[in-house]
Tab-separated table of C-alpha atoms in Angstrom:
chain	number	residue	atom	x	y	z
F	22	MET	CA	-16.841	67.830	23.015
F	23	LYS	CA	-19.871	66.111	25.193
F	24	LEU	CA	-20.062	67.307	28.653
F	25	LYS	CA	-22.143	65.617	31.274
F	26	SER	CA	-23.041	67.988	34.162
F	27	LEU	CA	-25.096	67.324	37.294
F	28	LEU	CA	-26.684	70.068	38.448
F	29	LYS	CA	-27.832	70.772	42.552
F	30	ASN	CA	-31.357	69.679	41.790
F	31	GLY	CA	-30.031	66.221	40.394
F	32	LYS	CA	-30.728	66.802	36.772
F	33	THR	CA	-28.435	65.716	34.703
F	34	LYS	CA	-27.562	68.133	31.577
F	35	TYR	CA	-25.864	67.397	28.600
F	36	LEU	CA	-23.476	70.333	27.112
F	37	LEU	CA	-21.742	70.382	23.767
F	38	ILE	CA	-18.731	72.330	24.100
F	39	ASN	CA	-16.731	73.816	21.157
F	40	ILE	CA	-13.256	75.278	21.508
F	41	LYS	CA	-11.807	77.287	18.331
F	42	ASN	CA	-8.275	78.473	18.192
F	43	VAL	CA	-7.645	82.124	16.903
F	44	HIS	CA	-4.285	83.182	15.294
F	45	ASN	CA	-3.009	86.451	14.070
F	46	SER	CA	-1.730	87.112	10.602
F	47	LYS	CA	1.677	85.249	11.498
F	48	GLY	CA	-0.333	82.032	12.378
F	49	GLU	CA	0.171	82.517	15.445
F	50	LEU	CA	-2.051	81.345	18.632
F	51	VAL	CA	-3.354	84.563	20.209
F	52	GLN	CA	-6.522	82.842	22.146
F	53	LYS	CA	-8.793	80.317	22.174
F	54	SER	CA	-12.837	80.505	21.901
F	55	CYS	CA	-14.950	78.229	23.814
F	56	TYR	CA	-19.052	78.068	23.661
F	57	ALA	CA	-21.409	75.661	25.043
F	58	ARG	CA	-24.778	74.598	23.988
F	59	ASP	CA	-27.154	72.878	26.062
F	60	ILE	CA	-28.383	69.581	23.784
F	61	THR	CA	-29.977	67.672	26.849
F	62	GLU	CA	-33.245	67.552	24.670
F	63	GLU	CA	-31.588	66.194	21.733
F	64	TYR	CA	-29.510	63.642	23.845
F	65	LEU	CA	-32.380	62.410	25.666
F	66	MET	CA	-34.369	62.230	22.567
F	67	ARG	CA	-31.585	60.063	20.866
F	68	GLU	CA	-31.265	58.144	23.537
F	69	SER	CA	-34.873	57.122	23.770
F	70	LEU	CA	-34.721	56.359	20.301
F	71	ILE	CA	-31.992	54.233	20.838
F	72	LYS	CA	-33.487	51.985	23.603
F	73	ALA	CA	-36.639	51.931	21.188
F	74	ASN	CA	-34.901	50.235	18.447
F	75	GLU	CA	-33.306	47.996	20.910
F	76	GLU	CA	-36.684	46.750	22.441
F	77	LYS	CA	-37.789	46.179	18.625
F	78	THR	CA	-34.824	44.452	17.576
F	79	ILE	CA	-35.507	42.278	20.856
F	80	LEU	CA	-39.252	41.796	20.322
F	81	MET	CA	-38.416	40.685	17.064
F	82	LYS	CA	-35.945	37.902	17.957
F	83	ASP	CA	-38.627	36.937	20.768
F	84	SER	CA	-41.342	36.809	18.095
F	85	HIS	CA	-39.488	34.711	15.526
F	86	HIS	CA	-38.535	32.232	18.445
F	87	ARG	CA	-42.173	32.224	20.033
F	88	ILE	CA	-43.445	31.620	16.238
F	89	LYS	CA	-41.019	28.906	15.946
F	90	ASN	CA	-42.253	27.224	18.688
F	91	ASN	CA	-45.487	27.716	18.317
F	92	LEU	CA	-45.348	26.147	14.938
F	93	ASN	CA	-43.524	22.937	16.264
F	94	LEU	CA	-46.549	22.828	19.130
F	95	LEU	CA	-48.737	22.775	16.111
F	96	LEU	CA	-47.039	19.731	14.322
F	97	ARG	CA	-47.095	17.762	17.856
F	98	PHE	CA	-50.721	18.486	17.772
F	99	ILE	CA	-51.316	17.067	14.168
F	100	SER	CA	-49.175	14.362	15.058
F	101	LEU	CA	-51.299	13.656	18.058
F	102	GLU	CA	-54.628	13.946	15.884
F	103	GLU	CA	-52.840	11.441	13.228
F	104	LYS	CA	-52.908	8.829	16.056
F	105	PHE	CA	-56.445	9.553	17.480
F	106	SER	CA	-58.330	9.742	14.286
F	107	ASP	CA	-57.951	8.792	10.248
F	108	ASP	CA	-61.090	11.440	9.734
F	109	TYR	CA	-58.125	13.949	7.896
F	110	GLU	CA	-60.859	16.500	7.124
F	111	GLU	CA	-61.369	16.518	10.998
F	112	ILE	CA	-57.795	16.856	11.525
F	113	LEU	CA	-57.557	20.070	8.853
F	114	ASN	CA	-60.775	21.430	11.017
F	115	VAL	CA	-59.592	21.436	14.306
F	116	THR	CA	-55.999	22.471	13.276
F	117	LYS	CA	-57.364	25.516	11.522
F	118	LYS	CA	-59.142	26.429	14.855
F	119	ARG	CA	-55.479	25.805	16.944
F	120	ILE	CA	-54.206	28.194	14.778
F	121	SER	CA	-56.766	30.711	14.966
F	122	SER	CA	-55.646	30.742	18.666
F	123	PHE	CA	-52.060	31.642	17.660
F	124	VAL	CA	-53.273	34.405	15.198
F	125	VAL	CA	-55.318	36.315	18.185
F	126	PHE	CA	-52.162	35.878	20.554
F	127	HIS	CA	-50.067	37.139	18.143
F	128	GLU	CA	-52.003	39.994	16.676
F	129	ASN	CA	-52.443	41.122	20.533
F	130	LEU	CA	-48.557	40.767	21.114
F	131	TYR	CA	-47.846	43.302	18.626
F	132	LYS	CA	-49.933	45.653	19.173
F	133	ILE	CA	-48.573	46.071	22.866
F	134	SER	CA	-45.739	48.354	24.293
F	135	ASN	CA	-44.514	45.894	26.772
F	136	PHE	CA	-44.476	42.722	24.798
F	137	LYS	CA	-43.383	40.655	27.715
F	138	GLU	CA	-46.611	40.439	29.314
F	139	MET	CA	-50.322	41.263	28.297
F	140	ASN	CA	-52.910	42.716	29.874
F	141	ILE	CA	-55.368	39.990	30.419
F	142	SER	CA	-59.004	41.721	30.259
F	143	GLU	CA	-57.920	43.247	26.939
F	144	TYR	CA	-56.561	39.811	25.468
F	145	PHE	CA	-59.314	37.717	26.729
F	146	ASP	CA	-62.161	39.925	25.155
F	147	LYS	CA	-60.621	39.974	22.089
F	148	PHE	CA	-60.050	36.447	22.411
F	149	ALA	CA	-63.998	35.860	23.076
F	150	LYS	CA	-64.831	38.103	19.894
F	151	ALA	CA	-62.355	36.344	17.639
F	152	SER	CA	-63.811	33.056	18.610
F	153	GLU	CA	-67.365	33.837	18.280
F	154	SER	CA	-66.786	34.864	14.657
F	155	PHE	CA	-64.197	31.919	13.826
F	156	TYR	CA	-66.483	29.562	14.978
F	157	LYS	CA	-69.284	30.481	13.618
F	158	HIS	CA	-68.708	29.083	10.238
F	159	ASP	CA	-68.672	25.377	11.704
F	160	TYR	CA	-71.138	25.702	14.439
F	161	GLU	CA	-74.494	27.210	15.192
F	162	SER	CA	-74.156	30.560	16.687
F	163	PHE	CA	-72.867	30.582	20.415
F	164	ASN	CA	-72.058	33.491	22.915
F	165	LEU	CA	-68.584	33.891	24.846
F	166	LYS	CA	-68.166	36.343	27.524
F	167	PHE	CA	-65.362	36.921	29.457
F	168	ILE	CA	-65.532	38.454	33.106
F	169	CYS	CA	-62.417	39.514	34.514
F	170	TYR	CA	-62.814	39.985	38.545
F	171	ASP	CA	-59.419	41.172	39.076
F	172	ASP	CA	-57.547	42.665	36.069
F	173	PHE	CA	-54.133	41.779	36.157
F	174	LYS	CA	-51.014	40.650	33.178
F	175	LEU	CA	-49.935	37.430	32.274
F	176	SER	CA	-46.457	36.561	30.719
F	177	ASN	CA	-46.228	35.492	27.328
F	178	ASP	CA	-45.111	31.707	28.583
F	179	GLU	CA	-48.368	31.653	30.875
F	180	LEU	CA	-50.354	33.233	28.071
F	181	VAL	CA	-49.865	30.957	25.192
F	182	PRO	CA	-50.438	26.943	27.281
F	183	LEU	CA	-53.576	28.788	28.812
F	184	THR	CA	-55.178	30.347	25.185
F	185	LEU	CA	-54.727	26.601	24.046
F	186	ILE	CA	-56.333	25.038	27.215
F	187	ILE	CA	-59.335	27.228	26.688
F	188	ASN	CA	-59.368	26.818	22.760
F	189	GLU	CA	-59.513	23.212	23.486
F	190	LEU	CA	-62.657	23.472	25.682
F	191	VAL	CA	-64.442	25.656	23.320
F	192	ILE	CA	-63.593	22.878	21.003
F	193	ASN	CA	-65.050	20.504	23.325
F	194	THR	CA	-68.159	22.449	24.055
F	195	LEU	CA	-69.286	23.112	20.571
F	196	LYS	CA	-68.791	19.427	19.363
F	197	TYR	CA	-70.248	17.863	22.100
F	198	ALA	CA	-72.129	20.111	24.520
F	199	PHE	CA	-75.078	21.188	22.717
F	200	ALA	CA	-75.932	18.119	21.224
F	201	GLY	CA	-79.483	17.397	20.914
F	202	PHE	CA	-80.375	21.210	21.826
F	203	SER	CA	-82.694	22.736	19.725
F	204	LYS	CA	-81.556	25.549	17.494
F	205	ASP	CA	-83.441	28.300	19.490
F	206	TYR	CA	-81.242	27.016	22.777
F	207	SER	CA	-79.380	29.919	24.032
F	208	LYS	CA	-75.808	28.584	23.939
F	209	ASN	CA	-73.520	30.106	26.535
F	210	ILE	CA	-69.987	29.751	27.257
F	211	GLY	CA	-68.333	31.714	30.061
F	212	LEU	CA	-64.666	32.689	31.212
F	213	THR	CA	-63.916	34.509	34.628
F	214	ALA	CA	-60.279	35.466	35.844
F	215	THR	CA	-59.413	36.029	39.431
F	216	ARG	CA	-56.158	36.543	41.029
F	217	LYS	CA	-55.874	34.881	44.698
F	218	ASP	CA	-52.276	35.706	46.366
F	219	ASP	CA	-49.549	34.756	44.062
F	220	CYS	CA	-51.979	32.503	41.586
F	221	ALA	CA	-53.996	32.928	38.454
F	222	GLU	CA	-57.517	31.375	38.845
F	223	PHE	CA	-59.677	30.971	35.538
F	224	HIS	CA	-63.011	29.494	35.209
F	225	TYR	CA	-65.057	28.029	32.035
F	226	PHE	CA	-68.150	26.999	31.788
F	227	ASP	CA	-70.946	25.949	29.347
F	228	ASN	CA	-74.636	25.740	29.568
F	229	GLY	CA	-74.817	22.665	27.597
F	230	THR	CA	-75.569	18.902	28.792
F	231	GLY	CA	-72.379	18.316	31.016
F	232	LEU	CA	-70.139	15.366	31.677
F	233	ALA	CA	-71.053	12.063	32.189
F	234	SER	CA	-71.146	10.935	35.382
F	235	ASN	CA	-68.205	8.433	35.189
F	236	PHE	CA	-66.058	10.890	33.294
F	237	ASP	CA	-62.471	11.313	34.723
F	238	PRO	CA	-60.378	13.706	33.101
F	239	GLU	CA	-57.634	12.228	34.443
F	240	LYS	CA	-57.803	9.078	32.771
F	241	SER	CA	-59.776	10.280	29.582
F	242	THR	CA	-57.698	9.483	26.300
F	243	GLY	CA	-59.717	11.712	24.356
F	244	LEU	CA	-56.825	13.821	22.893
F	245	GLY	CA	-58.503	16.798	23.558
F	246	TRP	CA	-58.107	15.960	27.642
F	247	VAL	CA	-54.703	14.656	26.703
F	248	ILE	CA	-53.672	18.363	25.341
F	249	ILE	CA	-55.452	19.758	28.436
F	250	ARG	CA	-53.238	17.724	31.220
F	251	SER	CA	-50.324	18.698	29.310
F	252	LEU	CA	-50.590	22.365	29.044
F	253	VAL	CA	-51.892	22.330	32.685
F	254	SER	CA	-48.749	20.557	33.582
F	255	GLN	CA	-46.403	23.254	31.771
F	256	LEU	CA	-48.020	25.967	33.843
F	257	ASN	CA	-47.356	23.985	37.023
F	258	GLY	CA	-51.156	24.323	38.168
F	259	SER	CA	-53.965	22.218	39.272
F	260	TYR	CA	-57.545	21.911	37.974
F	261	GLU	CA	-60.853	20.467	38.406
F	262	VAL	CA	-63.666	19.356	36.370
F	263	TYR	CA	-67.470	19.290	37.039
F	264	SER	CA	-71.131	19.324	35.733
F	265	ASP	CA	-73.326	21.790	37.292
F	266	ASN	CA	-75.922	22.871	34.665
F	267	GLY	CA	-73.436	22.295	32.244
F	268	MET	CA	-69.664	21.513	32.254
F	269	HIS	CA	-67.128	23.412	34.444
F	270	PHE	CA	-63.316	23.720	34.121
F	271	LYS	CA	-61.245	25.635	36.761
F	272	ILE	CA	-57.590	26.333	36.506
F	273	ARG	CA	-55.154	27.306	38.902
F	274	PHE	CA	-50.984	28.473	38.574
F	275	PRO	CA	-48.800	30.437	40.172
F	276	LEU	CA	-47.968	33.751	38.364
F	277	SER	CA	-44.676	34.142	37.391
F	278	ASP	CA	-42.445	36.942	38.949
């Protein structure tokens, strides 16, 4: 029999009670013996293991759900690519880069203890390194630096669209921003993060050619900007784009509770 006891100091103790009947030679009950053993540590450890197992089960279900959603999102991107271009080699190349963003996201997801949210400083540091490594096969070397002025956490539902937005910006920068520059030109991409009140603000910028003077991101029919506008809307956010010694993109969106 297990007994839960509340001590005077407010702590809970768990006892295992054993009761034994003692009989004489005639089989008559003559007494009962009883002893208790403190099993508090064992009980708490068992409960901890049960909770950890439940969390892992939830993580697996959550991961499967997200993988399914992300694959569906990639399929939609591919369908859009086919509408915008008939260059299937380029479609495949861009799709590989989008998949790389999901890889970074899921690798970080499985390494954290609280899978419902991630520390952005650690996450985007890894994203920057992974991007430099992945894109160097198709483009000349460049530097991607992430600076976090206010370290905070974002939920998975916030990180996925944000990662895809930044990835689209990186793709656009590397495809267009440094065209015509010499091989010796230091190609730099930056990303900063701040938190203001209950909103997150991210500032992406490069030191490329900048945007055309008549460029309007709201009217652009380029697939990259179509995707970016859709993802910003998904975050219930707002953004601005301008040129100043390169292209600048700022996004602001409310943080979830």
